[in-house]
Coordinates of C-alpha atoms in Angstrom, one line a residue:
Chain A
M1 CA 0.0 0.0 0.0
T2 CA 1.4 3.4 -1.0
S3 CA 1.5 6.3 1.5
E4 CA -0.6 8.3 -0.9
S5 CA -3.5 5.9 -0.5
A6 CA -6.5 8.1 0.6
I7 CA -8.1 5.3 2.6
D8 CA -6.1 3.8 5.3
D9 CA -7.5 0.4 5.9
T10 CA -6.1 0.1 9.4
Q11 CA -7.9 3.3 10.5
Y12 CA -11.2 2.6 8.7
P13 CA -11.8 -1.2 9.0
Q14 CA -14.4 -2.5 6.7
R15 CA -17.6 -3.0 8.5
T16 CA -20.3 -5.4 7.6
A17 CA -23.2 -4.4 9.9
I18 CA -26.5 -6.1 10.5
G19 CA -29.6 -5.4 12.5
L20 CA -30.1 -7.8 15.3
S21 CA -33.2 -8.3 17.3
F22 CA -32.4 -10.3 20.4
G23 CA -35.6 -11.5 22.2
N24 CA -36.4 -13.9 25.1
S25 CA -38.3 -16.1 22.7
Y26 CA -37.0 -15.4 19.3
S27 CA -34.2 -13.5 17.6
S28 CA -33.9 -12.2 14.1
I29 CA -31.2 -10.8 11.9
A30 CA -31.6 -8.4 9.0
H31 CA -29.4 -6.6 6.5
T32 CA -29.9 -3.5 4.3
A33 CA -28.3 -3.2 0.9
D34 CA -29.0 -0.7 -1.9
G35 CA -32.0 0.8 0.1
K36 CA -33.6 -2.7 0.5
T37 CA -33.9 -4.3 3.9
E38 CA -34.3 -8.0 4.2
V39 CA -34.6 -10.3 7.2
I40 CA -32.1 -13.1 6.8
A41 CA -33.2 -16.7 7.2
N42 CA -30.7 -19.1 9.0
E43 CA -29.6 -22.4 7.6
E44 CA -32.8 -24.0 8.9
G45 CA -34.8 -21.6 6.9
D46 CA -36.1 -19.7 9.9
R47 CA -36.4 -15.9 10.0
Q48 CA -37.7 -16.0 13.6
I49 CA -34.9 -18.0 15.3
P50 CA -35.8 -19.4 18.7
S51 CA -33.4 -18.0 21.3
I52 CA -32.7 -21.4 22.6
L53 CA -29.5 -23.5 23.1
S54 CA -29.5 -27.2 23.8
Y55 CA -26.6 -29.7 24.5
V56 CA -27.1 -33.3 23.3
S57 CA -24.3 -35.8 23.7
G58 CA -21.6 -33.1 23.5
E59 CA -23.1 -31.2 20.6
E60 CA -24.6 -27.8 20.6
F61 CA -27.9 -27.1 19.0
Q62 CA -29.6 -23.7 18.5
G63 CA -32.9 -22.4 17.2
T64 CA -35.6 -24.7 16.1
Q65 CA -33.6 -27.8 16.8
A66 CA -32.9 -26.7 20.3
K67 CA -36.5 -25.9 20.9
A68 CA -37.5 -29.5 20.0
Q69 CA -35.2 -30.7 22.7
I70 CA -37.4 -29.1 25.5
V71 CA -39.5 -32.3 25.2
R72 CA -36.6 -34.9 25.3
N73 CA -33.8 -33.1 27.0
P74 CA -35.3 -30.2 29.1
R75 CA -32.5 -29.9 31.8
N76 CA -29.8 -29.4 29.1
T77 CA -31.8 -26.9 27.1
I78 CA -31.4 -23.1 27.9
A79 CA -34.4 -20.8 27.0
Y80 CA -35.7 -17.4 28.0
F81 CA -32.4 -16.0 29.1
R82 CA -32.4 -12.5 27.5
D83 CA -34.1 -10.9 30.5
L84 CA -31.7 -12.6 33.0
L85 CA -28.8 -10.8 31.5
G86 CA -27.0 -8.3 33.7
K87 CA -29.3 -9.0 36.7
E88 CA -28.7 -10.3 40.1
F89 CA -30.2 -13.8 40.8
K90 CA -32.6 -12.4 43.5
D91 CA -34.1 -10.0 40.9
V92 CA -35.0 -12.4 38.2
D93 CA -38.2 -14.1 37.6
P94 CA -37.3 -17.7 36.6
S95 CA -40.9 -18.8 35.8
P96 CA -40.5 -18.8 31.9
C97 CA -37.5 -21.2 32.4
H98 CA -39.5 -23.7 34.3
A99 CA -39.9 -26.2 31.5
S100 CA -36.1 -26.0 30.5
A101 CA -32.8 -25.6 32.4
H102 CA -33.4 -23.7 35.7
P103 CA -31.4 -20.6 36.3
V104 CA -29.0 -20.8 39.4
E105 CA -26.9 -18.2 41.1
S106 CA -23.6 -17.9 39.4
S107 CA -20.7 -19.1 41.5
E108 CA -18.6 -16.3 40.1
G109 CA -20.7 -13.7 41.9
K110 CA -23.9 -11.9 41.6
G111 CA -25.1 -13.0 38.1
V112 CA -27.3 -15.9 36.9
A113 CA -26.0 -19.1 35.3
F114 CA -27.3 -22.5 34.1
V115 CA -25.9 -25.9 34.8
V116 CA -26.0 -28.3 31.8
Q117 CA -24.4 -31.4 30.6
E118 CA -22.4 -29.8 27.9
K119 CA -19.7 -32.6 27.4
E120 CA -20.4 -35.9 26.0
V121 CA -21.4 -38.7 28.4
A122 CA -18.5 -41.1 28.8
E123 CA -18.9 -44.5 27.1
D124 CA -19.0 -46.4 30.5
G125 CA -22.2 -44.5 31.2
E126 CA -20.6 -42.3 33.8
E127 CA -21.8 -38.8 33.5
G128 CA -19.2 -36.3 32.6
E129 CA -18.7 -33.2 34.6
K130 CA -21.5 -30.6 34.2
S131 CA -20.7 -27.1 33.0
T132 CA -21.9 -23.9 34.6
L133 CA -22.6 -21.4 31.9
T134 CA -23.2 -17.8 32.9
V135 CA -26.1 -16.0 31.1
A136 CA -23.5 -13.7 29.5
E137 CA -21.7 -16.8 28.0
V138 CA -25.0 -18.2 26.8
T139 CA -25.7 -14.9 25.1
T140 CA -22.3 -14.9 23.6
R141 CA -22.8 -18.3 22.0
H142 CA -26.2 -17.4 20.8
L143 CA -25.0 -14.1 19.2
R144 CA -22.0 -15.9 17.6
K145 CA -24.4 -18.3 16.0
L146 CA -26.6 -15.5 14.7
K147 CA -23.4 -13.8 13.4
E148 CA -22.4 -17.0 11.6
S149 CA -25.9 -17.4 10.0
A150 CA -25.7 -13.8 8.7
S151 CA -22.1 -14.2 7.5
D152 CA -23.0 -17.4 5.6
Y153 CA -25.9 -15.8 3.9
L154 CA -24.1 -12.5 3.0
G155 CA -20.9 -14.3 2.0
K156 CA -18.8 -12.0 4.1
D157 CA -17.8 -11.7 7.7
V158 CA -20.4 -9.9 9.7
N159 CA -18.5 -7.9 12.4
A160 CA -20.8 -5.2 13.6
A161 CA -24.5 -4.8 14.5
V162 CA -27.2 -2.5 15.9
I163 CA -29.0 -4.5 18.6
T164 CA -32.6 -3.9 19.9
V165 CA -33.3 -3.9 23.6
P166 CA -36.6 -3.3 25.5
S167 CA -37.2 0.4 26.5
D168 CA -36.7 -0.5 30.2
F169 CA -33.3 -2.3 29.7
T170 CA -31.0 -1.0 32.5
D171 CA -27.4 0.3 31.8
A172 CA -26.1 -2.8 33.6
Q173 CA -28.0 -5.0 31.2
K174 CA -26.8 -3.1 28.2
S175 CA -23.1 -3.2 29.3
T176 CA -23.4 -7.0 29.9
L177 CA -25.0 -7.4 26.5
S178 CA -22.4 -5.3 24.9
E179 CA -19.5 -7.4 26.4
S180 CA -21.2 -10.6 25.3
A181 CA -21.5 -9.2 21.8
S182 CA -17.9 -8.2 21.6
K183 CA -16.8 -11.7 22.8
A184 CA -18.9 -13.1 19.9
G185 CA -16.9 -10.9 17.6
I186 CA -19.7 -8.3 17.0
E187 CA -18.8 -4.6 17.3
L188 CA -21.9 -3.1 18.9
L189 CA -22.6 0.2 17.0
Q190 CA -25.6 1.2 19.0
F191 CA -28.4 -0.1 21.1
I192 CA -31.9 1.1 20.0
T193 CA -35.1 0.3 21.7
E194 CA -37.5 -2.2 20.3
P195 CA -40.5 0.1 19.7
I196 CA -38.4 2.8 18.1
S197 CA -36.8 0.3 15.8
A198 CA -40.2 -1.0 14.8
L199 CA -41.4 2.6 14.0
L200 CA -38.2 3.3 12.1
A201 CA -38.9 0.2 9.9
Y202 CA -42.5 1.2 9.4
D203 CA -41.7 4.8 8.5
A204 CA -38.9 3.8 6.1
K205 CA -41.5 1.6 4.2
Q206 CA -44.0 4.5 4.2
Q207 CA -41.4 6.8 2.8
L208 CA -40.9 4.4 -0.1
T209 CA -44.6 4.0 -0.8
D210 CA -45.6 7.7 -0.8
S211 CA -42.5 9.1 -2.5
G212 CA -42.7 12.8 -3.0
S213 CA -43.2 14.1 0.5
S214 CA -39.9 14.5 2.0
A215 CA -40.4 14.4 5.8
P216 CA -42.8 12.2 7.6
Q217 CA -45.9 13.7 9.0
D218 CA -46.2 14.8 12.6
K219 CA -48.0 12.1 14.6
I220 CA -48.5 10.4 17.9
V221 CA -47.8 6.7 17.5
L222 CA -48.4 4.0 20.0
V223 CA -46.1 1.1 19.4
A224 CA -47.1 -2.1 21.1
D225 CA -44.4 -4.8 21.1
L226 CA -46.3 -7.9 22.0
G227 CA -43.8 -10.7 22.6
G228 CA -43.8 -14.2 23.9
T229 CA -43.4 -13.8 27.6
R230 CA -43.8 -10.1 27.9
S231 CA -45.4 -7.1 26.3
D232 CA -44.1 -3.5 26.0
V233 CA -45.9 -0.4 24.9
A234 CA -44.4 3.0 24.0
V235 CA -46.1 6.3 23.2
I236 CA -43.9 8.1 20.7
A237 CA -44.2 11.7 19.4
S238 CA -42.9 11.5 15.8
R239 CA -42.1 15.0 14.5
G240 CA -40.6 15.4 11.1
G241 CA -39.2 11.9 11.5
I242 CA -37.6 12.5 14.9
Y243 CA -38.9 10.4 17.7
T244 CA -39.4 11.3 21.3
T245 CA -40.7 8.6 23.7
L246 CA -43.4 10.2 25.9
A247 CA -44.3 7.1 28.0
T248 CA -43.9 3.4 28.2
A249 CA -45.8 0.6 29.8
H250 CA -44.7 -2.9 30.4
D251 CA -46.3 -6.2 31.4
Y252 CA -43.9 -9.0 32.3
E253 CA -46.5 -11.8 32.3
L254 CA -48.7 -11.0 29.3
G255 CA -47.6 -12.3 26.0
G256 CA -48.0 -15.0 23.4
S257 CA -47.5 -17.6 26.1
S258 CA -50.5 -16.4 28.0
L259 CA -52.5 -17.3 24.8
D260 CA -50.7 -20.6 24.5
K261 CA -51.8 -21.5 28.1
I262 CA -55.5 -21.1 27.0
L263 CA -55.0 -23.6 24.3
I264 CA -53.1 -25.9 26.6
E265 CA -55.9 -25.8 29.1
H266 CA -58.5 -26.4 26.4
A267 CA -56.6 -29.4 24.8
A268 CA -55.8 -31.0 28.2
K269 CA -59.4 -30.9 29.3
E270 CA -60.5 -32.3 25.9
F271 CA -57.9 -35.1 26.2
Q272 CA -59.2 -36.1 29.5
K273 CA -62.8 -36.0 28.4
K274 CA -62.0 -38.3 25.5
N275 CA -59.8 -40.6 27.6
K276 CA -61.5 -41.0 31.0
S277 CA -58.7 -43.2 32.4
A278 CA -55.8 -41.1 31.2
S279 CA -53.9 -38.9 33.6
D280 CA -53.8 -35.1 33.4
P281 CA -51.1 -34.3 30.7
R282 CA -50.4 -31.0 32.4
K283 CA -49.1 -32.9 35.4
N284 CA -46.4 -34.8 33.4
E285 CA -43.5 -32.6 32.4
R286 CA -42.9 -34.3 29.0
S287 CA -46.6 -34.2 28.1
L288 CA -46.9 -30.6 29.1
A289 CA -43.8 -29.8 26.9
K290 CA -45.5 -31.5 24.0
L291 CA -48.7 -29.5 24.6
T292 CA -46.8 -26.2 24.9
L293 CA -45.0 -26.7 21.5
E294 CA -48.1 -27.7 19.8
A295 CA -50.3 -25.0 21.4
E296 CA -47.9 -22.4 19.9
A297 CA -48.1 -24.0 16.5
V298 CA -51.9 -24.1 16.7
K299 CA -52.0 -20.4 17.8
K300 CA -50.0 -19.4 14.8
A301 CA -52.2 -21.5 12.5
L302 CA -55.2 -19.7 13.9
S303 CA -53.7 -16.3 13.1
L304 CA -53.7 -17.3 9.5
G305 CA -56.7 -19.7 9.1
A306 CA -60.1 -20.2 10.6
T307 CA -59.3 -23.7 12.0
A308 CA -56.3 -25.6 13.1
S309 CA -55.7 -29.0 14.5
F310 CA -53.8 -30.2 17.5
S311 CA -52.1 -33.4 16.8
I312 CA -49.6 -35.0 19.3
E313 CA -48.3 -38.5 19.1
S314 CA -48.4 -40.2 22.4
L315 CA -49.5 -37.3 24.5
G316 CA -49.9 -39.2 27.7
D317 CA -50.2 -42.8 28.7
G318 CA -49.2 -43.7 25.1
I319 CA -52.4 -42.2 23.7
D320 CA -52.3 -40.1 20.5
F321 CA -54.3 -36.9 20.6
N322 CA -56.2 -35.1 17.8
L323 CA -58.4 -32.0 18.2
T324 CA -59.7 -29.4 15.8
V325 CA -60.0 -25.8 17.1
N326 CA -61.5 -23.0 15.3
R327 CA -60.6 -19.4 15.6
S328 CA -63.9 -18.1 17.1
R329 CA -63.7 -20.8 19.8
F330 CA -60.2 -19.7 20.6
E331 CA -61.1 -16.1 20.7
L332 CA -64.0 -16.9 23.1
L333 CA -61.7 -18.8 25.4
G334 CA -59.0 -16.2 25.3
N335 CA -61.3 -13.2 25.5
K336 CA -60.0 -12.1 29.0
V337 CA -56.3 -12.3 27.9
L338 CA -57.1 -10.7 24.6
M339 CA -58.7 -7.8 26.3
S340 CA -55.8 -7.3 28.6
F341 CA -53.7 -6.4 25.6
T342 CA -56.1 -3.5 24.9
R343 CA -56.0 -2.5 28.6
L344 CA -52.2 -2.4 28.7
I345 CA -52.0 -0.4 25.4
E346 CA -54.5 2.1 26.8
S347 CA -52.7 2.4 30.0
A348 CA -49.7 3.8 28.2
V349 CA -51.9 6.6 26.7
Q350 CA -52.9 7.6 30.2
K351 CA -49.3 7.6 31.4
A352 CA -48.4 9.9 28.6
D353 CA -51.1 12.4 29.8
L354 CA -52.9 12.0 26.5
D355 CA -56.4 11.0 25.4
I356 CA -57.1 8.1 23.1
L357 CA -58.3 10.8 20.6
D358 CA -54.7 12.1 20.4
V359 CA -53.4 8.8 19.0
D360 CA -52.9 8.8 15.3
E361 CA -51.5 5.4 14.7
I362 CA -51.2 2.1 16.6
L363 CA -48.3 0.1 15.3
L364 CA -48.3 -3.6 16.4
S365 CA -45.0 -5.2 16.6
G366 CA -43.8 -8.6 17.9
G367 CA -45.0 -12.1 17.0
T368 CA -48.2 -12.0 19.1
S369 CA -49.3 -9.1 16.9
H370 CA -50.3 -11.7 14.2
T371 CA -53.4 -12.5 16.3
P372 CA -56.2 -10.9 14.4
K373 CA -58.4 -10.4 17.4
I374 CA -55.9 -8.2 19.2
A375 CA -55.9 -5.8 16.3
S376 CA -59.7 -5.8 15.9
N377 CA -60.2 -5.2 19.5
L378 CA -58.0 -2.1 19.3
Q379 CA -59.8 -0.9 16.3
S380 CA -63.2 -0.9 18.0
H381 CA -61.8 0.4 21.3
F382 CA -59.9 3.4 19.8
P383 CA -61.5 6.2 17.9
E384 CA -61.8 5.7 14.1
S385 CA -59.2 8.4 13.5
A386 CA -56.5 6.0 15.0
V387 CA -55.1 3.7 12.4
V388 CA -54.2 0.2 13.6
I389 CA -51.3 -1.2 11.7
A390 CA -51.3 -5.0 11.9
P391 CA -51.6 -7.8 9.2
A392 CA -55.3 -8.2 10.1
T393 CA -56.2 -4.5 9.7
S394 CA -53.9 -3.3 7.0
A395 CA -52.9 -5.0 3.8
T396 CA -49.6 -3.2 3.5
A397 CA -48.5 -3.9 7.1
I398 CA -45.0 -5.3 7.5
N399 CA -44.7 -8.7 9.2
P400 CA -44.8 -7.6 12.9
S401 CA -42.2 -10.3 13.7
E402 CA -39.7 -8.6 11.5
L403 CA -40.2 -5.0 12.4
A404 CA -37.6 -4.7 15.2
A405 CA -34.8 -6.4 13.2
R406 CA -35.6 -4.4 10.1
G407 CA -35.4 -1.1 11.9
A408 CA -32.1 -2.1 13.5
A409 CA -30.8 -3.0 10.0
I410 CA -31.8 0.4 8.7
Q411 CA -30.0 2.1 11.6
A412 CA -27.0 -0.1 11.1
S413 CA -26.8 1.0 7.4
L414 CA -27.1 4.6 8.4
I415 CA -24.3 4.6 10.9
S416 CA -22.0 1.8 9.8
G417 CA -19.8 4.4 8.0
F418 CA -19.4 6.5 11.1
E419 CA -16.5 6.3 13.4
V420 CA -17.1 5.0 16.9
E421 CA -16.5 8.5 18.5
E422 CA -18.9 10.0 16.0
I423 CA -21.7 7.6 17.0
G424 CA -21.0 8.2 20.7
A425 CA -21.0 12.0 20.1
S426 CA -24.4 11.9 18.4
T427 CA -26.0 9.9 21.1
E428 CA -24.8 12.0 24.1
A429 CA -27.3 13.8 26.2
V430 CA -25.9 17.1 25.0
V431 CA -27.4 16.2 21.7
T432 CA -30.5 14.3 22.7
V433 CA -31.9 16.4 25.5
T434 CA -33.9 19.0 23.7
P435 CA -36.5 21.5 24.7
H436 CA -40.0 20.3 23.4
L437 CA -42.9 22.7 22.9
T438 CA -45.4 22.4 25.8
H439 CA -48.2 23.7 23.6
A440 CA -49.0 23.7 19.9
I441 CA -48.2 26.8 17.9
G442 CA -50.6 27.8 15.1
L443 CA -53.0 30.3 13.7
V444 CA -56.2 31.7 15.3
T445 CA -59.1 31.0 13.0
G446 CA -62.4 32.7 13.4
E447 CA -63.3 33.9 16.8
E448 CA -61.6 31.3 19.1
G449 CA -60.7 28.5 16.7
F450 CA -57.2 27.3 16.1
A451 CA -55.2 25.6 13.4
V452 CA -52.1 23.7 14.3
I453 CA -48.8 24.5 12.4
V454 CA -46.3 23.0 15.0
P455 CA -47.8 20.5 17.3
A456 CA -47.1 20.2 21.0
E457 CA -44.1 18.0 22.0
T458 CA -42.2 19.0 18.9
P459 CA -38.4 19.4 19.7
A460 CA -36.8 22.8 19.0
P461 CA -35.4 24.0 16.7
V462 CA -38.1 23.4 14.2
R463 CA -39.4 25.0 11.1
R464 CA -42.9 24.5 9.7
T465 CA -44.8 26.2 6.9
A466 CA -48.6 26.5 6.4
Q467 CA -50.7 28.1 3.6
I468 CA -54.0 29.9 4.1
V469 CA -56.3 30.7 1.3
V470 CA -57.7 34.2 1.4
K471 CA -61.0 34.0 -0.5
A472 CA -62.0 37.7 -0.3
G473 CA -58.4 39.1 -0.7
G474 CA -57.4 42.5 0.7
D475 CA -55.6 43.1 3.9
V476 CA -55.2 40.2 6.1
L477 CA -54.4 39.9 9.8
V478 CA -52.4 36.7 10.8
R479 CA -52.6 35.9 14.5
L480 CA -50.0 33.4 15.7
A481 CA -51.0 31.8 19.0
E482 CA -50.5 28.8 21.3
G483 CA -53.3 26.3 21.1
V484 CA -55.0 24.2 23.7
R485 CA -56.5 20.9 22.9
E486 CA -59.7 20.1 24.8
I487 CA -61.9 17.0 24.8
S488 CA -65.4 18.1 24.5
V489 CA -67.9 15.5 25.8
R490 CA -71.6 16.0 24.8
T491 CA -74.4 13.6 25.5
E492 CA -76.6 13.4 22.6
D493 CA -80.2 12.2 22.4
K494 CA -80.5 10.5 19.1
A495 CA -84.2 10.9 19.0
T496 CA -83.9 14.7 18.5
T497 CA -81.4 14.5 15.8
N498 CA -80.5 17.9 14.4
G499 CA -78.2 18.8 11.5
N500 CA -75.0 18.9 13.5
A501 CA -75.7 15.8 15.6
K502 CA -76.4 13.7 12.5
K503 CA -72.9 14.2 11.3
D504 CA -71.5 13.0 14.7
A505 CA -73.9 10.1 14.9
D506 CA -72.6 8.8 11.5
E507 CA -69.1 8.6 12.9
D508 CA -70.1 6.5 15.8
E509 CA -72.4 4.3 13.9
D510 CA -70.5 1.0 14.0
E511 CA -69.8 1.4 17.7
D512 CA -73.3 1.1 18.9
D513 CA -75.8 1.6 16.1
D514 CA -78.6 -0.1 17.9
S515 CA -78.7 1.8 21.1
D516 CA -82.2 3.1 20.8
D517 CA -83.0 6.0 23.0
E518 CA -79.9 5.9 25.1
P519 CA -78.3 9.3 25.2
E520 CA -75.0 8.9 23.5
E521 CA -71.8 10.3 24.7
V522 CA -69.8 12.0 21.9
R523 CA -66.2 12.8 22.6
E524 CA -64.4 15.2 20.3
K525 CA -61.0 16.8 20.1
V526 CA -61.4 20.6 19.9
W527 CA -58.7 23.1 19.4
K528 CA -59.0 26.5 21.2
A529 CA -56.7 29.5 20.8
G530 CA -54.7 30.3 23.9
K531 CA -52.1 33.0 24.4
V532 CA -51.5 35.1 21.3
L533 CA -47.9 35.2 20.5
A534 CA -47.8 37.7 17.6
E535 CA -49.8 39.5 14.9
A536 CA -48.8 40.3 11.4
G537 CA -50.6 42.3 8.7
I538 CA -50.4 41.3 5.1
R539 CA -51.7 44.0 2.9
G540 CA -53.2 43.8 -0.6
V541 CA -53.6 40.1 -1.1
K542 CA -55.2 39.1 -4.4
K543 CA -58.7 37.6 -4.4
G544 CA -58.4 33.9 -3.8
G545 CA -54.7 34.3 -3.1
K546 CA -52.6 32.3 -0.8
V547 CA -50.6 33.5 2.2
E548 CA -47.7 31.3 3.3
V549 CA -46.8 31.4 7.0
Q550 CA -43.4 30.1 8.0
V551 CA -42.8 29.5 11.7
N552 CA -39.3 29.1 12.9
V553 CA -38.8 28.1 16.5
A554 CA -35.2 28.4 17.6
A555 CA -33.5 26.3 20.2
D556 CA -34.0 29.1 22.7
L557 CA -37.7 29.1 21.9
S558 CA -37.6 32.5 20.1
V559 CA -40.0 32.4 17.3
T560 CA -39.4 33.9 13.9
V561 CA -42.4 34.3 11.6
V562 CA -42.3 35.1 7.9
C563 CA -45.6 35.7 6.2
R564 CA -46.0 36.5 2.5
E565 CA -48.4 36.0 -0.4
V566 CA -47.6 33.1 -2.5
G567 CA -46.1 34.6 -5.7
G568 CA -46.1 38.1 -4.2
K569 CA -43.2 40.2 -3.3
G570 CA -41.9 41.3 0.1
G571 CA -43.8 39.9 3.0
V572 CA -43.8 40.5 6.7
R573 CA -41.0 39.2 9.0
G574 CA -40.7 39.4 12.7
T575 CA -39.4 37.7 15.9
V576 CA -40.9 36.9 19.1
P577 CA -38.0 36.9 21.6
A578 CA -37.2 33.9 23.8
G579 CA -38.9 33.5 27.1
K580 CA -37.2 35.2 30.0
A581 CA -35.5 32.9 32.5
E582 CA -37.5 34.4 35.4
Q583 CA -40.7 32.8 33.9
N584 CA -39.0 29.5 34.9
G585 CA -39.8 30.2 38.5
N586 CA -37.9 32.0 41.2
A587 CA -36.1 29.0 42.5
S588 CA -32.7 29.9 41.2
Chain B
S1 CA -59.3 40.6 7.5
L2 CA -57.3 43.4 8.9
P3 CA -59.1 45.9 11.1
T4 CA -58.7 49.4 9.7
D5 CA -57.2 50.8 12.9
W6 CA -54.5 48.0 13.1
T7 CA -51.0 49.2 12.8
A8 CA -47.6 47.9 13.8
E9 CA -44.0 48.6 13.0
K10 CA -43.2 46.8 9.8
D11 CA -46.6 45.3 10.1
F12 CA -45.5 42.8 12.8
K13 CA -46.5 42.9 16.4
S14 CA -44.8 40.6 19.1
I15 CA -47.3 40.1 21.9
S16 CA -46.2 37.3 24.2
R17 CA -43.5 34.6 24.5
V18 CA -43.7 30.9 24.0
T19 CA -44.5 28.9 27.2
Q20 CA -41.4 27.4 28.9
P21 CA -40.7 24.1 27.1
T22 CA -40.3 20.6 28.6
A23 CA -36.9 19.1 28.4
R24 CA -37.1 15.6 26.8
S25 CA -34.7 13.2 25.3
L26 CA -34.8 12.5 21.6
E27 CA -34.3 8.9 20.3
P28 CA -30.9 8.9 18.5
V29 CA -32.3 6.9 15.7
G30 CA -33.2 7.4 12.0
P31 CA -32.0 9.7 9.2
H32 CA -33.9 12.8 10.5
F33 CA -32.3 12.5 14.0
L34 CA -28.8 12.1 12.4
A35 CA -29.4 15.2 10.4
H36 CA -30.5 17.1 13.7
A37 CA -27.4 15.8 15.4
R38 CA -25.2 17.0 12.6
R39 CA -26.7 20.5 12.8
K40 CA -26.4 20.6 16.5
R41 CA -22.8 19.4 16.7
H42 CA -21.7 21.9 14.0
H43 CA -24.0 24.7 15.3
R44 CA -25.7 25.1 12.0
T45 CA -29.2 26.4 11.2
F46 CA -31.6 24.7 8.9
S47 CA -30.8 26.9 5.9
E48 CA -27.1 26.7 6.5
D49 CA -27.3 22.9 6.6
E50 CA -29.3 22.9 3.3
R51 CA -26.6 24.9 1.5
I52 CA -24.0 22.3 2.3

């Protein structure tokens, strides 16, 4: 290599970066090339790779093969370990691991470990020494395997990744995961949270579909990540493609396995009904493991089709079991659990101090989001203005199992060219902590009305432009103000329908169209103008002309307004100075 | 429409200031955030950033 070479390979090592979603139940890997993101299937053909490791006569198995070992070889099979990472033994909930290897307190100190028969059993039948594997070591082996699958597929060594974590992952958990990744030969570029990753993947897809509009719309999005053993919800303000998490809610017991349990109960009862003498398959560990595996498969089939069949060879006492379940039966049995997803999602809205009318989109992510009833429950519970994005409600929805990995892959492609210091500098609090508008800024319309230009919770600095049509022409007064969102609640008697009420009644029709004389409660979002910030006069506007209003909010919250007639000359420009420090209170 | 008695210097009247904001943390993710971080680290405004 000559000294003139512009690129010094030692200074800028070639990165091949992937997006990696590491879950308790499943992990996925994804890659972005030429603007296209794809989720990589491993050598078994799985895109959702079970996060399970199993040791059988000295050999290591992972993924689907390891999952099958929960039936035959439960104590040497490690599953549901992601949430044990970086935690003290006394703080972990070992219940998801009940059917597989049980977590123990690590002899090395505070952490969690598993004891498994990793080495081959000697020929004389004497059991070899058992190994104690820390959760960090298990994670390293799992990540190494994922890295290999990605490398095999891409034909080059994958050496970097963006990894998704839950929004409540602690720094201790992150640093343990980061160490495990580096031991697996993966340079961790950045941790991003699962809901943000899902939203990034969705927005990237939207950008491709409606090409033309440069920046995404301002919206409040609820991202519900419904997993296997837990569910997480985040309320996100998306402002010009920049995301701010307003609130999160978690449930560590609610997930796909809660739905599997319903099918297990149902199948076990039917089995005993058909075979009076047989023992309860739930009481036998091996029978229960078979039921658990099959219940998950049946649940997945019921997300796609109207019927599915349980079929288990030698379920208990050597008896085979066959049962057909249809979707509506499953939804009836699971009604309570299915409703708790809706409740969890709604609780996040309350935590964010918002109303369900403020929610623009509900993005369902995670494997359990395939369940059609969860999406349809949300659609009927939330106002019609909220769009539910799930396979059951939207034809263009991305596979919810893939969203997190896709988002991570997109982020990886954006930053893989950066230097480590550059990534670090961009994620520092100095950059991320930003003033967000407490109230919306917009124009006073009519007497008290208000039209939003910059919504509340928008980070400063921000620039937005709006156009108003001036029908009559002449001189126009533009009044810039802060807006207040109110929820108006009216009870409406349908019998005395007048012109206005009729319109509202139409909107609520499918909610309860057969409520006869019951007065109906109509909730609406209403904008009222609050404090007026500035006034500007634009003179001599043409009849039917348009006035463009540009609002520039600086980082110090001073507001610059530029108003001019579209196509006209000149215009009015002025600045509202930044708020005084004393308005902040007298504490200082 | 503009009231006939309305006047202001250069036709602009500043009346009150924006309410104190809330400090929140942005998610350091996505192309639009990276653009924001670039502006912030180099102390550029929107229009300066566009020119580059």
